[in-house]
Protein backbone atom coordinates (compact mmCIF):
# COMPACT_ATOMS: atom_id res chain seq x y z
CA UNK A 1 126.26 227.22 125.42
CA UNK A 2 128.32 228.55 122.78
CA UNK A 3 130.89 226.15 123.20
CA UNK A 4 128.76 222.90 123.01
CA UNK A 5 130.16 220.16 121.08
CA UNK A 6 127.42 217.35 120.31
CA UNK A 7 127.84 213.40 118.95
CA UNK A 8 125.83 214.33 115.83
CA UNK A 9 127.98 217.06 113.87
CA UNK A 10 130.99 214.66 112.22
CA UNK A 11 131.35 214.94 108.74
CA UNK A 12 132.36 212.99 105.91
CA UNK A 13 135.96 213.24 105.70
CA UNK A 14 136.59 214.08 109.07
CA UNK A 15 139.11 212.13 111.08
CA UNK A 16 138.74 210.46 114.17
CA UNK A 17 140.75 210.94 117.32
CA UNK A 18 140.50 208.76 120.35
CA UNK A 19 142.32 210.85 123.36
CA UNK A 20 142.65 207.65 126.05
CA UNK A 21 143.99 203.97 126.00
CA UNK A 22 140.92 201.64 126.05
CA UNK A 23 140.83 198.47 128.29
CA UNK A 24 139.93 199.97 131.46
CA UNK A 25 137.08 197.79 131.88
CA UNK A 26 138.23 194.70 131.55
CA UNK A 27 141.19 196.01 133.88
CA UNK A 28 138.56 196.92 136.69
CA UNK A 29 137.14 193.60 136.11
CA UNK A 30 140.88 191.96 137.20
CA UNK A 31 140.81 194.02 140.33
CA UNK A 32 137.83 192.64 141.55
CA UNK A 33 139.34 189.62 140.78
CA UNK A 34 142.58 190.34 142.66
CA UNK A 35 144.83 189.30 139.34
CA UNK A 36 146.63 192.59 139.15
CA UNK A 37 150.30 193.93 140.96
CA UNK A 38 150.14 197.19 142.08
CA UNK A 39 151.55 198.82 139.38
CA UNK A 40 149.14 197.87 136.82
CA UNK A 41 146.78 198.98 139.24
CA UNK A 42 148.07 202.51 139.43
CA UNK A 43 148.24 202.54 135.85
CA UNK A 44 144.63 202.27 135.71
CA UNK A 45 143.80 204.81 138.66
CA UNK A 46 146.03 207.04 136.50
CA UNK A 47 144.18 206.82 133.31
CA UNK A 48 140.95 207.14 135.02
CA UNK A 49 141.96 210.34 137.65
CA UNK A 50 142.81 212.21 134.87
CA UNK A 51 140.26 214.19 133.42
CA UNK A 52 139.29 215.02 130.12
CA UNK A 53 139.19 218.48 130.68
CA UNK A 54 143.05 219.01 128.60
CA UNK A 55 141.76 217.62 125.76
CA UNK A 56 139.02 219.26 125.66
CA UNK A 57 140.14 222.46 125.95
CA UNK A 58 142.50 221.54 123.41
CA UNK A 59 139.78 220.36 120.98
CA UNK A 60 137.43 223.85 121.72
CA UNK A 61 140.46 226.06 120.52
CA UNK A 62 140.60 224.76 117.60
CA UNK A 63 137.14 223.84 116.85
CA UNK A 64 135.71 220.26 116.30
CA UNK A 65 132.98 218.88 114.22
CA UNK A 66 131.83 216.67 116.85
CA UNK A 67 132.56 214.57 119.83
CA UNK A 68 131.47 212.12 122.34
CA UNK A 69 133.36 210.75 125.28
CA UNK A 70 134.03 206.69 126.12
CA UNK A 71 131.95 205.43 129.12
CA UNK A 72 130.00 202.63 129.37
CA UNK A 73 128.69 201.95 125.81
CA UNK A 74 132.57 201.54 124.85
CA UNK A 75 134.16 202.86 121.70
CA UNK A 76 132.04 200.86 119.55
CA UNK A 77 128.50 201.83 121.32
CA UNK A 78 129.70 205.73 121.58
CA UNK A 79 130.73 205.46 117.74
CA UNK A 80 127.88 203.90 116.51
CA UNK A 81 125.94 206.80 118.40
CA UNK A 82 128.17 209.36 116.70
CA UNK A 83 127.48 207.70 113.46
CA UNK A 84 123.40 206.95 114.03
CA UNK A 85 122.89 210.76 114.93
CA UNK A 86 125.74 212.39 112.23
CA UNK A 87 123.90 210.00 109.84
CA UNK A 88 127.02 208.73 108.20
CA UNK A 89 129.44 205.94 108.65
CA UNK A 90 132.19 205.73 110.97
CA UNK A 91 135.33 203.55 110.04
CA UNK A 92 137.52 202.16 112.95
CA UNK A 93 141.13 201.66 111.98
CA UNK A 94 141.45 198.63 114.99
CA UNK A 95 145.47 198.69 114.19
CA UNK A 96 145.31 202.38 115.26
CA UNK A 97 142.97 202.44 118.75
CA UNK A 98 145.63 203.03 121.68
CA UNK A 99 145.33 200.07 124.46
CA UNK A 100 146.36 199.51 127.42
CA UNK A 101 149.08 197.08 127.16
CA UNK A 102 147.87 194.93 130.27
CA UNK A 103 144.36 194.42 129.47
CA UNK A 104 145.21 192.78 125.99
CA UNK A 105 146.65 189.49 127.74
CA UNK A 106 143.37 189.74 130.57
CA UNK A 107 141.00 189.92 126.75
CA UNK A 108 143.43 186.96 125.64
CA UNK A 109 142.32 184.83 128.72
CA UNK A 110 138.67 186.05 128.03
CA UNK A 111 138.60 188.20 131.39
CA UNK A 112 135.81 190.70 129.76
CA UNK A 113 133.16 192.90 131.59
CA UNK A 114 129.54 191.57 131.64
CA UNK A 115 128.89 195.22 130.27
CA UNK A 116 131.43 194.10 126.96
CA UNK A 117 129.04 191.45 126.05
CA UNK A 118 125.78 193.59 126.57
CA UNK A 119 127.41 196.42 124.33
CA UNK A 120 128.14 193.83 121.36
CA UNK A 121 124.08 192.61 121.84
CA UNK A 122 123.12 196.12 122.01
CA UNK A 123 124.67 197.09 118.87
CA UNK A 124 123.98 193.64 116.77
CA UNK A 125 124.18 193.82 113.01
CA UNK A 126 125.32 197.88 112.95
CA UNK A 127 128.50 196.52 113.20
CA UNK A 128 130.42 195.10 110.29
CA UNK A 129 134.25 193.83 110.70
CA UNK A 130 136.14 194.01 107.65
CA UNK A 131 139.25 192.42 108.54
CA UNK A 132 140.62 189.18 110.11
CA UNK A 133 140.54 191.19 113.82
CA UNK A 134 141.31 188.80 116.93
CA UNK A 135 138.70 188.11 119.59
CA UNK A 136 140.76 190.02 122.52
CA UNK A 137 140.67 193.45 119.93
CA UNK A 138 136.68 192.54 119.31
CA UNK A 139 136.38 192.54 123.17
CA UNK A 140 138.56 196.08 123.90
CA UNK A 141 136.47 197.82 121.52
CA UNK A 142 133.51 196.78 123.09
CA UNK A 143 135.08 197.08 126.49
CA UNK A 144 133.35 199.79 129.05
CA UNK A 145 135.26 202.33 130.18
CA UNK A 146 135.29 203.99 133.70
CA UNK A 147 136.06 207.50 133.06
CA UNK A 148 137.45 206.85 129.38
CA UNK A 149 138.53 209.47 126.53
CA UNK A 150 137.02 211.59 124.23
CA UNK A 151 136.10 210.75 120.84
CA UNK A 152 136.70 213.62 118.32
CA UNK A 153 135.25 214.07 114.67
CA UNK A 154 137.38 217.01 113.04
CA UNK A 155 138.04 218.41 109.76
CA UNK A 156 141.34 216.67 107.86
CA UNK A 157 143.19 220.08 107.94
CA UNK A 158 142.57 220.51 111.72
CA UNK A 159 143.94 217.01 112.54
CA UNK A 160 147.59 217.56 112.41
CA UNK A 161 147.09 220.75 114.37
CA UNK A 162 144.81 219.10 117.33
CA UNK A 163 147.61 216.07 117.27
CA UNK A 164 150.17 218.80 118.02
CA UNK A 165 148.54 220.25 120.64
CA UNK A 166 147.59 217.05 122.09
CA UNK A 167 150.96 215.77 122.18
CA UNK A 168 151.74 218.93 124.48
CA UNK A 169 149.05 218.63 126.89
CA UNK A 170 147.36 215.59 126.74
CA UNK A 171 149.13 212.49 129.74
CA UNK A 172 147.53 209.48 128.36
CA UNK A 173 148.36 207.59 124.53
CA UNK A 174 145.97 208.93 122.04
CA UNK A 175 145.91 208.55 118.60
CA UNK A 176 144.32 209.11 114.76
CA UNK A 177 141.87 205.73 114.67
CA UNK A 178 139.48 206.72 111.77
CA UNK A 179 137.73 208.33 109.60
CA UNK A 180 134.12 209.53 108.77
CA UNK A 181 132.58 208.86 105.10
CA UNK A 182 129.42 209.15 103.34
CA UNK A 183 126.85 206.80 105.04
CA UNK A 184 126.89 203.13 103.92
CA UNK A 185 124.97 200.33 104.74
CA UNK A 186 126.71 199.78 107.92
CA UNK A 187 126.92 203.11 110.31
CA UNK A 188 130.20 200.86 111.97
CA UNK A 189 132.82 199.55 110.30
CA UNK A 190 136.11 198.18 111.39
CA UNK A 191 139.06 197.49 109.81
């Protein structure tokens, strides 16, 4: 009990870290359509067999503000939870979010989960998109995951230290994607 890390503890200034590729879902959603080779298949399986458990224990050692992980809600529905329940605003660097190469082409030809189009319903007008993003980026943010990565609030001065670690035990792509500030009049924003 000790060691629990919630979704309502990130802080303003904190950054963001997202420890797993997104696009899982709408790469589930080409198996069932039989559009994928094998190995883009295994690359899937691989993201989603490997726990979360290294980056977690990763993220406990050096203490967190805050952290959800990516499931069905997507990174945009887990955020916005983060952000509703932290009561600040959460800012989305979309240039930053690590993807899985093959599932930006399946977005391109608008092969998307039902459960992508439910989360962007869901969260309606909490949203606000800053930049000129592309459709297919839209769709992987809002994109469930199967077994997806941890989203991590953390203190500026921790960051460098949990991206080192990271890089030593973590086997997927992760990366810096945001940051937390003072709440706004959006809880979501992406840039």
């Amino acid at each position: 009990p000790d060691k629990v890390v919630t979704n309502s503890g990130a802080k303003p200034g904190d950054v963001l870290i997202l420890t797993k590729p997104l696009g899982l879902g709408i790469l589930n959603t080409a198996i069932k359509a039989d559009l994928l080779e094998a190995e883009v298949i295994n690359i899937a399986v691989d993201i989603m067999s490997y726990l979360n458990k290294d980056a977690c224990e990763v993220m406990q050692s050096i203490g967190v503000n805050s952290c959800t992980d990516i499931t069905g809600f997507g990174l945009l529905g887990h955020a916005l939870e983060m952000a509703e329940g932290s009561k600040v605003t959460i800012e989305i660097w979309s240039d930053y979010v690590p993807i899985i190469k093959e599932s930006l082409e399946l977005a391109r030809m608008c092969i998307i989960p039902g459960g992508a189009y439910k989360n962007q319903s869901h969260i309606g007008g909490k949203v606000i998109f800053k930049n000129d993003i592309k459709q297919e980026i839209k769709d992987i943010l809002y994109d469930p995951q199967t077994s997806g990565g941890l989203l991590i609030s953390v203190n500026e001065d921790k960051s460098q230290v949990l991206m080192k670690l990271l890089k030593e035990k973590n086997r997927t792509s992760f990366n810096i994607i945001g940051r937390v500030k003072d709440l706004g009049e959006n809880p979501l924003e992406v840039i």
